[in-house]
XYZ file of C-alpha atoms in Angstrom:
724
model
C 62.850 88.765 31.795
C 61.915 87.353 28.439
C 60.566 84.020 27.256
C 60.719 82.572 23.761
C 57.658 81.099 22.107
C 58.302 79.521 18.723
C 55.431 79.745 16.295
C 56.410 77.225 13.618
C 56.876 73.455 13.709
C 60.471 72.249 13.721
C 61.552 68.978 12.148
C 65.139 69.244 13.364
C 66.264 71.208 16.403
C 68.622 74.098 15.895
C 71.758 74.383 17.989
C 73.282 77.513 19.418
C 77.021 78.285 19.106
C 77.507 77.060 22.651
C 75.999 73.708 21.761
C 72.754 74.229 23.699
C 69.531 73.655 21.786
C 67.295 76.697 21.536
C 64.284 75.135 19.818
C 61.186 74.803 21.931
C 60.735 71.265 20.615
C 64.158 70.142 21.836
C 63.090 69.452 25.411
C 62.909 65.714 24.859
C 59.126 65.460 25.015
C 58.632 65.090 21.240
C 55.405 65.486 19.314
C 53.363 63.489 21.854
C 52.854 66.691 23.836
C 51.090 68.464 20.985
C 47.769 67.751 22.774
C 47.073 68.345 26.475
C 44.482 66.215 28.286
C 43.452 66.488 31.965
C 43.922 62.752 32.522
C 46.513 60.523 34.126
C 46.063 57.403 32.074
C 42.340 56.671 31.807
C 40.891 58.791 34.626
C 41.115 62.388 35.761
C 42.033 62.996 39.426
C 39.173 63.468 41.879
C 39.642 66.399 44.226
C 37.887 67.897 47.211
C 37.218 64.847 49.390
C 36.321 65.525 53.005
C 38.616 64.682 55.907
C 38.867 60.948 56.464
C 40.108 61.439 60.035
C 37.322 63.729 61.287
C 34.436 62.483 59.111
C 35.164 58.856 58.144
C 31.492 57.907 57.687
C 30.828 60.843 55.351
C 34.062 60.117 53.510
C 32.757 56.627 52.762
C 28.978 57.050 52.394
C 28.776 60.397 50.535
C 31.250 59.414 47.846
C 29.935 58.490 44.414
C 31.558 55.217 43.356
C 31.330 55.920 39.634
C 32.512 59.503 39.890
C 35.532 58.968 37.660
C 33.270 57.703 34.868
C 30.960 60.735 34.959
C 31.700 63.744 32.842
C 30.678 67.400 32.825
C 27.438 69.119 31.957
C 26.598 72.738 31.202
C 24.025 74.040 33.683
C 22.928 76.857 31.367
C 22.262 74.516 28.430
C 18.485 74.031 28.459
C 16.964 72.165 25.544
C 13.740 70.420 24.638
C 14.841 67.304 26.547
C 14.940 69.293 29.813
C 11.158 69.855 29.710
C 8.155 67.543 29.691
C 7.004 68.729 26.284
C 8.166 68.204 22.705
C 7.740 70.097 19.452
C 9.045 73.040 17.460
C 7.300 75.560 19.723
C 8.865 73.936 22.806
C 12.311 74.350 21.270
C 11.679 78.085 21.051
C 10.136 78.433 24.509
C 12.259 75.879 26.362
C 13.761 78.519 28.735
C 10.315 79.702 29.797
C 8.883 76.182 30.143
C 11.927 75.069 32.129
C 11.487 77.914 34.624
C 7.816 77.004 35.104
C 8.720 73.414 36.021
C 11.186 74.326 38.748
C 10.143 73.167 42.225
C 9.807 76.093 44.636
C 9.361 74.707 48.191
C 7.397 76.936 50.553
C 7.771 77.144 54.323
C 4.665 78.907 55.604
C 5.222 77.976 59.254
C 8.783 79.343 59.462
C 7.867 82.370 61.661
C 6.019 80.112 64.104
C 8.954 77.691 64.317
C 11.359 80.534 65.002
C 9.183 81.961 67.777
C 8.958 78.486 69.346
C 12.728 77.896 69.251
C 14.597 77.428 72.519
C 16.683 80.614 72.315
C 13.725 82.892 71.565
C 11.540 81.224 74.217
C 14.259 81.745 76.828
C 14.239 85.445 76.007
C 10.440 85.641 76.148
C 10.342 83.895 79.525
C 13.186 85.952 80.979
C 15.418 82.940 81.692
C 18.424 84.696 80.147
C 19.788 88.241 80.741
C 18.185 90.806 78.466
C 14.893 88.912 78.169
C 11.329 89.770 79.179
C 12.073 89.123 82.823
C 14.247 92.258 83.074
C 11.472 94.846 82.841
C 10.314 94.172 79.297
C 6.774 92.974 78.638
C 6.549 89.619 76.802
C 4.273 91.187 74.179
C 6.849 93.880 73.424
C 9.621 91.295 73.107
C 7.396 89.193 70.827
C 6.725 92.201 68.594
C 10.452 92.917 68.472
C 11.079 89.302 67.422
C 8.550 89.674 64.622
C 10.145 92.952 63.526
C 13.623 91.394 63.368
C 12.214 88.362 61.566
C 10.528 90.609 59.014
C 13.858 92.339 58.414
C 15.641 89.003 57.938
C 13.410 87.137 55.521
C 10.074 86.826 53.758
C 8.281 83.900 52.160
C 9.598 83.402 48.605
C 7.171 84.317 45.835
C 7.166 81.413 43.338
C 6.160 83.628 40.408
C 8.995 86.088 41.026
C 11.507 83.276 41.545
C 10.519 81.613 38.244
C 10.555 84.934 36.389
C 13.960 85.772 37.814
C 15.272 82.292 36.905
C 14.095 82.710 33.311
C 15.713 86.147 32.996
C 18.907 84.920 34.639
C 19.091 81.912 32.305
C 18.937 84.171 29.259
C 21.474 86.544 30.809
C 23.964 83.772 31.593
C 23.657 82.356 28.076
C 24.540 85.786 26.701
C 27.543 85.975 29.030
C 28.957 82.424 28.940
C 29.618 79.856 26.275
C 29.042 77.223 28.950
C 29.087 76.769 32.728
C 30.628 73.388 33.457
C 29.684 71.285 36.455
C 31.068 67.849 37.275
C 28.170 65.392 37.402
C 29.851 63.283 40.062
C 30.303 66.243 42.399
C 26.652 67.181 41.958
C 25.593 63.574 42.632
C 27.317 63.721 46.020
C 25.557 66.971 46.965
C 22.192 65.568 45.886
C 22.839 62.426 47.929
C 23.565 64.565 50.992
C 20.398 66.610 50.414
C 18.293 63.424 50.289
C 19.292 62.616 53.879
C 16.764 65.208 55.076
C 19.125 67.392 57.094
C 19.578 71.113 56.299
C 22.267 71.735 53.695
C 24.766 74.511 54.435
C 26.772 75.771 51.442
C 29.943 77.856 51.787
C 31.644 79.644 48.896
C 35.237 80.832 48.550
C 34.125 83.630 46.179
C 36.548 83.329 43.317
C 34.670 86.081 41.445
C 31.749 88.435 41.968
C 29.679 86.154 39.749
C 29.396 83.561 42.520
C 26.456 85.388 44.075
C 24.402 84.984 40.908
C 25.736 81.751 39.487
C 25.676 79.423 42.513
C 21.999 79.831 43.541
C 20.900 79.422 39.925
C 23.017 76.291 39.517
C 21.606 74.656 42.644
C 18.042 75.543 41.656
C 18.560 74.056 38.197
C 19.835 70.810 39.717
C 16.693 70.236 41.773
C 17.910 71.452 45.180
C 15.188 74.095 45.477
C 15.479 77.775 46.324
C 18.668 78.674 48.108
C 18.064 80.972 51.075
C 20.867 83.462 50.633
C 22.430 85.762 53.235
C 22.905 89.383 52.124
C 24.562 92.400 53.683
C 21.781 94.926 54.202
C 24.192 97.793 53.486
C 24.810 96.522 49.934
C 21.481 97.604 48.467
C 18.630 100.064 48.829
C 15.447 99.419 50.874
C 13.396 98.870 47.711
C 15.884 96.297 46.443
C 15.867 94.563 49.833
C 12.100 94.071 49.579
C 12.479 92.436 46.155
C 15.391 90.216 47.186
C 13.590 88.980 50.313
C 10.776 87.759 48.069
C 13.375 85.950 45.942
C 14.747 84.057 48.960
C 17.231 86.567 50.355
C 18.167 86.722 54.039
C 19.282 90.068 55.488
C 21.179 89.903 58.761
C 19.927 92.607 61.140
C 22.451 95.273 62.199
C 21.768 94.450 65.857
C 23.454 91.037 65.418
C 26.899 92.687 65.517
C 26.250 94.801 68.627
C 28.146 94.170 71.846
C 27.406 91.053 73.856
C 25.884 92.998 76.770
C 23.326 94.697 74.507
C 19.773 93.351 74.847
C 19.006 94.260 71.224
C 22.040 92.328 70.019
C 21.146 89.342 72.214
C 17.620 89.189 70.826
C 18.759 89.612 67.196
C 21.369 86.844 67.518
C 18.796 84.465 68.998
C 16.438 85.076 66.067
C 19.267 84.677 63.539
C 20.318 81.353 65.075
C 16.726 80.106 65.008
C 16.220 81.278 61.406
C 19.001 79.090 59.981
C 18.067 77.463 56.594
C 20.175 76.241 53.744
C 22.481 79.245 53.546
C 24.649 80.570 50.768
C 26.360 83.934 50.544
C 25.519 86.686 48.065
C 27.213 90.045 48.492
C 27.231 93.094 46.288
C 24.832 92.255 43.429
C 25.047 95.813 42.167
C 28.835 95.543 42.070
C 28.431 92.314 40.086
C 26.321 94.019 37.449
C 28.710 96.970 37.215
C 31.655 94.609 36.838
C 29.879 92.604 34.157
C 29.032 95.736 32.217
C 32.566 97.119 32.370
C 34.507 93.902 31.731
C 32.275 91.659 29.649
C 29.644 93.943 28.180
C 31.528 94.446 24.918
C 33.785 91.390 24.812
C 33.401 87.811 23.685
C 31.673 85.143 25.720
C 33.705 83.124 28.194
C 33.611 79.699 29.828
C 33.159 79.049 33.525
C 33.432 76.048 35.811
C 31.901 75.405 39.235
C 33.656 73.128 41.731
C 31.838 71.350 44.567
C 33.767 69.636 47.343
C 32.498 66.442 48.957
C 29.803 67.166 51.593
C 30.140 65.886 55.135
C 28.007 65.585 58.247
C 28.474 68.485 60.653
C 27.208 66.360 63.537
C 29.826 63.705 62.807
C 32.552 66.356 62.605
C 31.609 67.887 65.965
C 31.806 64.531 67.731
C 35.116 63.579 66.109
C 36.744 67.011 66.413
C 36.134 67.355 70.140
C 37.731 63.982 70.801
C 41.134 64.866 69.316
C 41.745 68.302 70.800
C 45.102 68.752 72.435
C 47.137 71.525 73.997
C 48.107 74.378 71.692
C 50.144 77.553 72.036
C 49.957 80.910 70.339
C 52.433 81.987 67.682
C 53.974 84.423 70.165
C 54.695 81.610 72.623
C 56.090 79.310 69.938
C 58.215 81.563 67.787
C 59.109 84.802 69.573
C 61.769 83.308 71.897
C 63.458 81.667 68.891
C 63.371 84.886 66.858
C 64.972 86.817 69.708
C 67.624 84.142 70.236
C 66.436 83.273 73.731
C 66.163 79.563 72.914
C 66.772 77.191 70.020
C 64.392 74.288 70.701
C 60.977 74.373 69.033
C 58.207 73.543 71.567
C 56.560 70.180 71.030
C 53.034 71.525 70.616
C 50.661 72.784 67.949
C 49.976 76.379 66.896
C 46.644 78.050 67.550
C 46.150 81.012 65.212
C 42.977 83.073 65.582
C 42.697 84.211 61.977
C 38.901 83.840 61.768
C 37.214 87.308 61.684
C 35.715 88.199 65.056
C 32.005 89.073 64.729
C 29.124 89.481 67.140
C 27.530 86.068 66.438
C 30.911 84.369 66.897
C 31.607 86.123 70.203
C 28.182 85.066 71.444
C 29.323 81.438 71.375
C 31.180 79.675 74.145
C 34.966 79.570 73.924
C 34.861 75.877 73.053
C 32.363 76.528 70.262
C 34.444 79.424 68.941
C 37.404 77.073 68.672
C 35.208 74.555 66.885
C 34.152 77.198 64.325
C 37.757 78.200 63.666
C 38.909 74.636 63.103
C 35.877 73.869 60.965
C 36.830 76.878 58.841
C 40.285 75.360 58.297
C 38.746 72.105 57.073
C 36.297 73.839 54.751
C 38.943 76.142 53.293
C 41.345 73.254 52.737
C 38.689 71.230 50.899
C 37.536 74.167 48.779
C 41.053 75.138 47.712
C 41.887 71.515 46.941
C 38.786 71.105 44.780
C 39.547 74.092 42.523
C 41.078 73.283 39.145
C 44.286 74.986 38.020
C 43.767 77.134 34.936
C 46.128 77.666 32.028
C 46.638 81.348 32.880
C 48.091 80.385 36.281
C 50.604 78.034 34.641
C 51.545 80.611 32.010
C 51.940 83.371 34.618
C 54.224 81.130 36.685
C 56.426 80.300 33.708
C 56.712 83.951 32.706
C 57.331 85.187 36.248
C 60.089 82.653 36.910
C 61.880 83.253 33.586
C 61.350 79.859 31.992
C 62.759 79.868 28.465
C 60.848 77.053 26.713
C 57.149 77.650 27.083
C 55.909 74.668 25.097
C 57.922 72.019 26.901
C 57.661 73.625 30.354
C 53.890 74.085 30.037
C 53.475 70.374 29.351
C 55.844 69.415 32.166
C 54.079 71.631 34.709
C 50.651 70.316 33.686
C 51.843 66.746 34.215
C 53.305 67.617 37.633
C 49.975 69.121 38.705
C 48.069 65.986 37.702
C 50.626 63.731 39.402
C 49.995 65.549 42.696
C 46.268 64.803 42.570
C 45.063 68.232 41.433
C 42.767 68.891 38.505
C 43.291 71.235 35.566
C 40.533 73.172 33.882
C 41.686 73.021 30.280
C 42.491 70.652 27.446
C 43.247 70.852 23.747
C 46.108 71.509 21.361
C 49.232 72.744 23.099
C 49.862 75.652 20.755
C 46.228 76.764 20.960
C 46.318 76.649 24.769
C 49.424 78.810 24.894
C 48.017 81.331 22.445
C 44.744 81.490 24.364
C 46.571 81.955 27.685
C 48.706 84.744 26.256
C 45.611 86.435 24.852
C 44.067 86.450 28.338
C 47.308 87.885 29.763
C 47.804 90.402 26.962
C 47.356 93.344 29.367
C 50.330 92.138 31.441
C 52.781 90.899 28.785
C 54.362 92.248 25.612
C 54.676 90.057 22.513
C 57.635 90.812 20.236
C 58.337 89.185 16.853
C 62.104 88.715 16.631
C 62.443 86.167 13.808
C 60.209 84.515 11.288
C 57.712 82.531 13.333
C 59.462 83.230 16.680
C 57.776 85.222 19.419
C 59.393 86.854 22.431
C 57.118 87.133 25.485
C 58.148 89.875 27.932
C 56.207 90.531 31.170
C 55.380 94.198 31.580
C 57.072 95.756 34.628
C 55.053 97.353 37.375
C 51.470 96.265 38.098
C 51.744 93.604 35.384
C 54.227 91.632 37.492
C 51.968 91.987 40.539
C 49.068 90.478 38.609
C 51.250 87.632 37.332
C 52.291 86.923 40.929
C 48.630 86.743 41.994
C 47.858 84.276 39.221
C 50.935 82.155 39.964
C 49.817 81.882 43.604
C 47.113 79.468 42.401
C 49.889 76.890 41.942
C 51.105 77.247 45.522
C 48.623 74.705 47.028
C 49.813 72.156 44.447
C 53.508 72.445 45.369
C 53.077 73.759 48.918
C 54.756 70.864 50.733
C 57.751 70.893 48.380
C 57.959 74.703 48.556
C 57.997 74.661 52.367
C 60.692 71.988 52.299
C 62.825 73.841 49.748
C 62.670 77.107 51.729
C 63.478 75.184 54.925
C 66.562 73.678 53.235
C 67.491 77.187 52.086
C 67.302 78.364 55.704
C 69.443 75.444 56.832
C 72.110 76.236 54.240
C 71.981 80.000 54.822
C 74.645 80.015 57.520
C 76.895 77.380 55.914
C 77.408 78.288 52.260
C 77.232 81.615 50.372
C 73.757 82.328 48.955
C 75.196 82.555 45.438
C 77.383 79.485 45.845
C 77.314 76.742 43.193
C 74.877 73.871 43.508
C 77.755 71.378 43.690
C 79.101 73.115 46.812
C 75.716 73.000 48.515
C 75.370 69.302 47.664
C 78.495 68.445 49.661
C 76.933 69.351 53.002
C 75.124 66.747 55.073
C 71.675 67.700 56.356
C 70.455 65.825 59.409
C 66.821 64.861 59.667
C 66.423 66.621 63.011
C 67.738 69.878 61.542
C 65.343 69.580 58.635
C 62.436 68.962 61.000
C 63.349 72.050 63.013
C 63.558 74.331 59.986
C 60.283 73.019 58.587
C 58.556 73.604 61.931
C 59.870 77.173 62.125
C 58.622 77.999 58.642
C 55.299 76.251 59.323
C 54.689 78.409 62.363
C 55.612 81.579 60.464
C 53.302 80.989 57.502
C 49.660 82.100 57.854
C 47.149 79.384 58.550
C 44.938 80.287 55.591
C 47.947 79.779 53.309
C 49.368 76.625 54.860
C 45.926 74.935 54.972
C 47.112 72.499 57.626
C 44.129 70.553 58.934
C 43.635 70.806 62.713
C 43.542 67.011 62.979
C 47.026 66.730 61.444
C 49.990 67.122 63.786
C 52.967 69.287 62.884
C 55.420 66.397 63.062
C 53.325 64.359 60.647
C 53.391 67.315 58.274
C 57.180 67.539 58.669
C 57.503 63.914 57.613
C 55.176 64.553 54.662
C 57.340 67.476 53.528
C 60.497 65.393 53.823
C 58.896 62.531 51.886
C 57.884 64.929 49.104
C 61.434 66.255 48.805
C 62.745 62.703 48.490
C 60.052 61.687 45.981
C 60.724 64.646 43.698
C 64.445 63.844 43.756
C 65.774 66.929 45.565
C 67.061 65.000 48.592
C 68.900 61.690 48.637
C 69.608 59.623 51.736
C 73.223 59.514 52.875
C 74.456 56.566 54.922
C 77.018 57.697 57.470
C 79.764 55.317 58.649
C 78.648 53.168 61.563
C 74.977 53.995 61.192
C 72.307 51.465 60.417
C 71.106 51.455 56.838
C 67.765 53.158 56.286
C 66.478 50.052 54.508
C 67.837 47.563 57.070
C 64.760 46.425 59.000
C 66.029 42.996 59.941
C 67.569 44.032 63.270
C 64.762 46.334 64.359
C 62.932 45.102 67.436
C 59.331 45.193 66.322
C 58.040 43.854 69.621
C 59.376 46.814 71.561
C 57.788 49.649 69.577
C 55.375 49.984 66.735
C 56.817 51.386 63.522
C 53.768 53.552 62.809
C 51.223 55.667 64.630
C 47.858 57.043 63.513
C 47.997 60.594 62.182
C 45.547 61.831 64.789
C 47.623 60.692 67.797
C 48.607 63.876 69.645
C 50.380 62.217 72.566
C 53.905 63.094 73.639
C 55.117 59.712 72.394
C 55.101 61.103 68.848
C 58.475 62.692 69.490
C 60.053 59.345 70.446
C 60.303 58.274 66.838
C 62.078 61.473 65.936
C 64.835 60.774 68.420
C 65.774 57.773 66.268
C 66.340 60.164 63.332
C 69.548 61.619 64.784
C 71.683 59.321 62.635
C 69.801 59.949 59.376
C 71.355 62.399 56.941
C 70.554 63.677 53.469
C 72.286 65.515 50.641
C 70.989 67.688 47.869
C 70.724 65.668 44.696
C 73.176 66.465 41.895
C 70.816 65.621 39.040
C 70.742 68.200 36.266
C 67.126 69.293 36.807
C 67.420 69.791 40.580
C 68.855 73.364 40.740
C 66.113 74.814 38.545
C 63.350 72.888 40.300
C 64.711 73.913 43.718
C 64.700 77.561 42.650
C 61.192 77.188 41.211
C 59.872 75.861 44.542
C 61.562 78.594 46.580
C 60.166 81.316 44.338
C 56.604 80.157 44.935
C 56.841 81.407 48.530
C 59.139 84.347 47.761
C 56.421 87.045 47.343
C 54.941 86.311 50.778
C 58.284 85.939 52.572
C 59.719 89.068 50.962
C 56.621 91.014 51.989
C 57.112 89.780 55.568
C 60.792 90.792 55.506
C 59.963 94.245 54.165
C 57.249 94.605 56.816
C 59.905 93.883 59.458
C 62.183 96.528 57.920
C 59.280 99.003 57.946
C 58.714 98.740 61.708
C 61.102 101.615 62.518
C 59.497 103.831 59.853
C 55.808 103.164 60.477
C 53.682 105.708 62.293
C 52.178 103.906 65.283
C 49.722 103.819 66.991
C 47.282 103.595 64.105
C 44.210 101.650 63.090
C 44.685 98.345 61.296
C 43.435 99.771 58.014
C 45.616 102.853 58.391
C 48.776 100.875 59.117
C 47.935 98.503 56.243
C 47.855 101.486 53.894
C 51.201 102.688 55.283
C 52.805 99.301 54.708
C 51.323 98.952 51.235
C 52.731 102.325 50.192
C 56.137 101.215 51.504
C 55.916 97.984 49.504
C 55.097 99.980 46.374
C 58.005 102.369 46.941
C 60.403 99.459 47.518
C 59.133 97.755 44.378
C 59.890 100.856 42.333
C 63.430 101.023 43.742
C 64.325 97.330 43.488
C 62.111 96.305 40.561
C 60.450 93.541 42.612
C 56.748 94.148 42.083
C 55.582 90.696 43.202
C 55.370 91.912 46.821
C 53.391 95.104 46.116
C 50.069 93.502 46.957
C 47.632 94.797 49.610
C 46.669 91.217 50.523
C 50.297 90.476 51.406
C 50.399 93.629 53.536
C 47.310 92.488 55.465
C 48.770 88.998 55.910
C 52.029 90.451 57.279
C 50.206 92.639 59.802
C 48.042 89.757 61.021
C 51.080 87.505 61.392
C 53.054 90.178 63.271
C 50.078 90.694 65.574
C 49.957 86.977 66.380
C 53.731 86.943 66.814
C 53.579 89.722 69.401
C 55.360 92.293 67.252
C 52.221 94.430 67.056
C 49.683 94.764 69.857
C 46.047 95.774 69.456
C 44.826 98.104 72.198
C 41.326 99.499 72.747
C 40.772 103.248 72.460
C 37.761 105.615 72.403
C 38.014 105.750 68.588
C 38.239 101.955 68.263
C 41.032 99.370 68.478
C 44.474 100.628 67.424
C 47.777 98.898 66.705
C 50.833 99.630 68.856
C 54.417 98.476 68.491
C 55.297 95.925 71.152
C 57.920 97.130 73.676
C 59.916 93.981 72.925
C 60.357 95.008 69.277
C 60.765 98.725 69.917
C 64.541 98.285 69.759
C 66.200 98.310 66.351
C 68.224 95.234 67.298
C 65.170 93.006 67.760
C 63.630 94.355 64.554
C 66.751 93.316 62.655
C 66.629 89.882 64.295
C 63.070 89.451 63.053
C 64.023 90.505 59.526
C 67.058 88.204 59.536
C 64.922 85.296 60.757
C 62.526 85.759 57.847
C 65.183 86.323 55.186
C 66.916 83.024 55.913
C 64.067 81.266 54.065
C 64.267 83.497 50.971
C 66.236 82.224 47.990
C 67.601 85.148 45.993
C-alpha cells in the first residue's frame, strides 16, 4: 500500500516500459491545478440550509441574500477598530478594553419566573402526582424548588465574565493563528436572535475545544452570555460555584431518576422552566489537559467554526406533525428478508430509536418523544452538511484506497466535493497543501525517498490505518448517495457474476430499475440512521430515485432500451391527463408506489468508460469499514459471552475486531465506534434483545438467531454489499 508523491516539476512526462505514464503531472490536468481554490467559478458553495419541506418560512426569511459575497473573519482578532477608543495605548490594551465593552445581559427575575411557571405551579398546588397535594407541605416543595434552582444556575457576575473573556482571548491567541467564521452564517444567526425568541444552540462536538470556543465566539459577536449546560460530575464543587457565576447551568442528578420518583418529577419541572439559550460544555478540565498535552509545545494552528441556518422550532412542530405516516421497526422490515421468509420489502418507512433514552426524554409524551427524535435527525443532517471537508480527510482517503497519483487525484477529489455542494476548508498551492497534509498525518504514514525528488508515501499498518479510516469517513456524507448505490449494485451482482470477475463481464448484465430499488431499500434499512442522515420528511422511495439519479449523473449507470419497450425519452405518447408525472417529496400516500410499477421495463448497464471501475471501487470502499464491522459482528455471535451489559459486550466485540484485524491485516474495522454501531443495529434488528435485571439492563441473544444457520444468513446478507 504505497503512493508516489513527486517532489520536482516535470516538463515532459516519463513513460514506463509498459507504456503507462508514471509522472504525477501526466493525469491530463496540466499546470492549471497548481493552485487549489474553494470556489466553483465565482462563488463558493453555501452549506447548512434548513429543511425547505418542514420549515419553508425559515428557509426563505432567515437566509442572507448576499451570503455568497461575504467572506470570513477571525473572531480572536481584536484590534483598535473593535473598540470605541483610538491611540497607541489603546493598541496595547485593546483586549482589555474590548472585554469591558461586551454587553452582559442580566435576568434578575429568573427565579420568580421559574416558580410561576405552569409545571412548577401544578406541583405546588398538587394537581399532578408527586406534588404538594400528596402529603407534602407547599412551603417544603417551594424550598425544594429553590434548592434545585440554586443547584442549576446563578446570576452571571459581569466582572467575572469580562475577566474570563479577556483571559480566554489571550489564551486563544496563543493557541490559534486564527479562528475563522463565515460572516454570512453569523448574519443569519444574528437575524434569528433579533426576532426576540429564545435561541437554542446545538453542537456536534468535533473537538473538546468546542466547550470553550463556541461561547466565546457568540459573546464576541454580540449575542450576549451563553447559558451553558454542564455535567455536574465533570468538576469539583468549588469549580461549579465559579462556573455558575460565569453562566453555567448544572443539571440536577434528580432529573435522571425514574418517572415515578417525586424528586425526579420536581427536578424535571424546574429544568423545563429554567430553559434559556442553551449550549453544551462538557469536560473543561479534560479540554485543558488535552491542550497541554497536544498543543502546549507545538506550533499554533488554525480553526474554523461552522453555523448552519437557524429555523423556527414552532414552525417545525406544526409542519412535522402534519406529515407523519405509519412506520415500522427495523426488525419488522428486515428480519423476515434476512431469514429468507419473504422477498418483498414492505412499503413503509423505518423508525429507528437511536436517540439516547434519558429521564427528561421519558417524561415527555410518546408523540413528543417521536418529535424530539425526528428533530434530532434534521439537526444532525444540517450540522454534518455545514461542516467543511479538510485536506487531511482527502489525503487519508487517497492513501487508504491506494491511489497512485496524489497531485492529480487530490485536485480531482476536491473538485468532486465542490460539485456536490459541499465546502472545503483549505486553499493554496497544491504542493504546499499536500506537504502540509502529510505533515499532519506524519504519525500515521511513512515517507520514503526512492529517487531524486520522488517520495513514496506508505501508510503505517495497525492503528495508523484505523486513524486514516476515521479521517476518510468525513468524505462519506459527500458521496453517500453514490456509495449506497454502488454497494447496492454490488449486492445485485453478487449472485450473478464472480466477485473478482472483470468489469466488462459485469457490464453485460442488465439491471432492472425495480431490482435496484429493492437493493437500495435493503441497504438503507441496514445502515444506521445517524450515518444515513435521511430526513424524516423524505420518503425512502424518493431517496431511492435520488440514488439512482446520482449513479446516472456520475456515469456509472447507462440506460438500456430493451426491444419493444418505450424509450425513456419518449414522452409524446404518455397520457398526461390520466396521471401526474411528479409528486411532492413529502407525499407519504400509498400512491407513491404506482409510479414504480411503470419502471418494470426500465433497465440499466454498468458503464464501460475507463474511469468507472476505479470510481465504483472507490465508492464501495467508503462504506466498507462499517459493513465489514457488521459482518464480523455477525460472525462473532456464536463466540460472544451473553448475557452481558451493553458496555461489556461492546468490549468483547471490539477485542474480536482487533484480533481479526491482526490476522487479516484489515485495521479499518478495528474501531470502538463501529462496534457500538453494530450492537445498536443488531438490537434494532432483533438479533440482540435487552432485558431488565437487578444489576441493570443486559443484552441477550435472540432465540431466532441462536441457531448457527440464521447467524450465517445474517452474515451472508451483510457481505453481499461488500466489494472486496
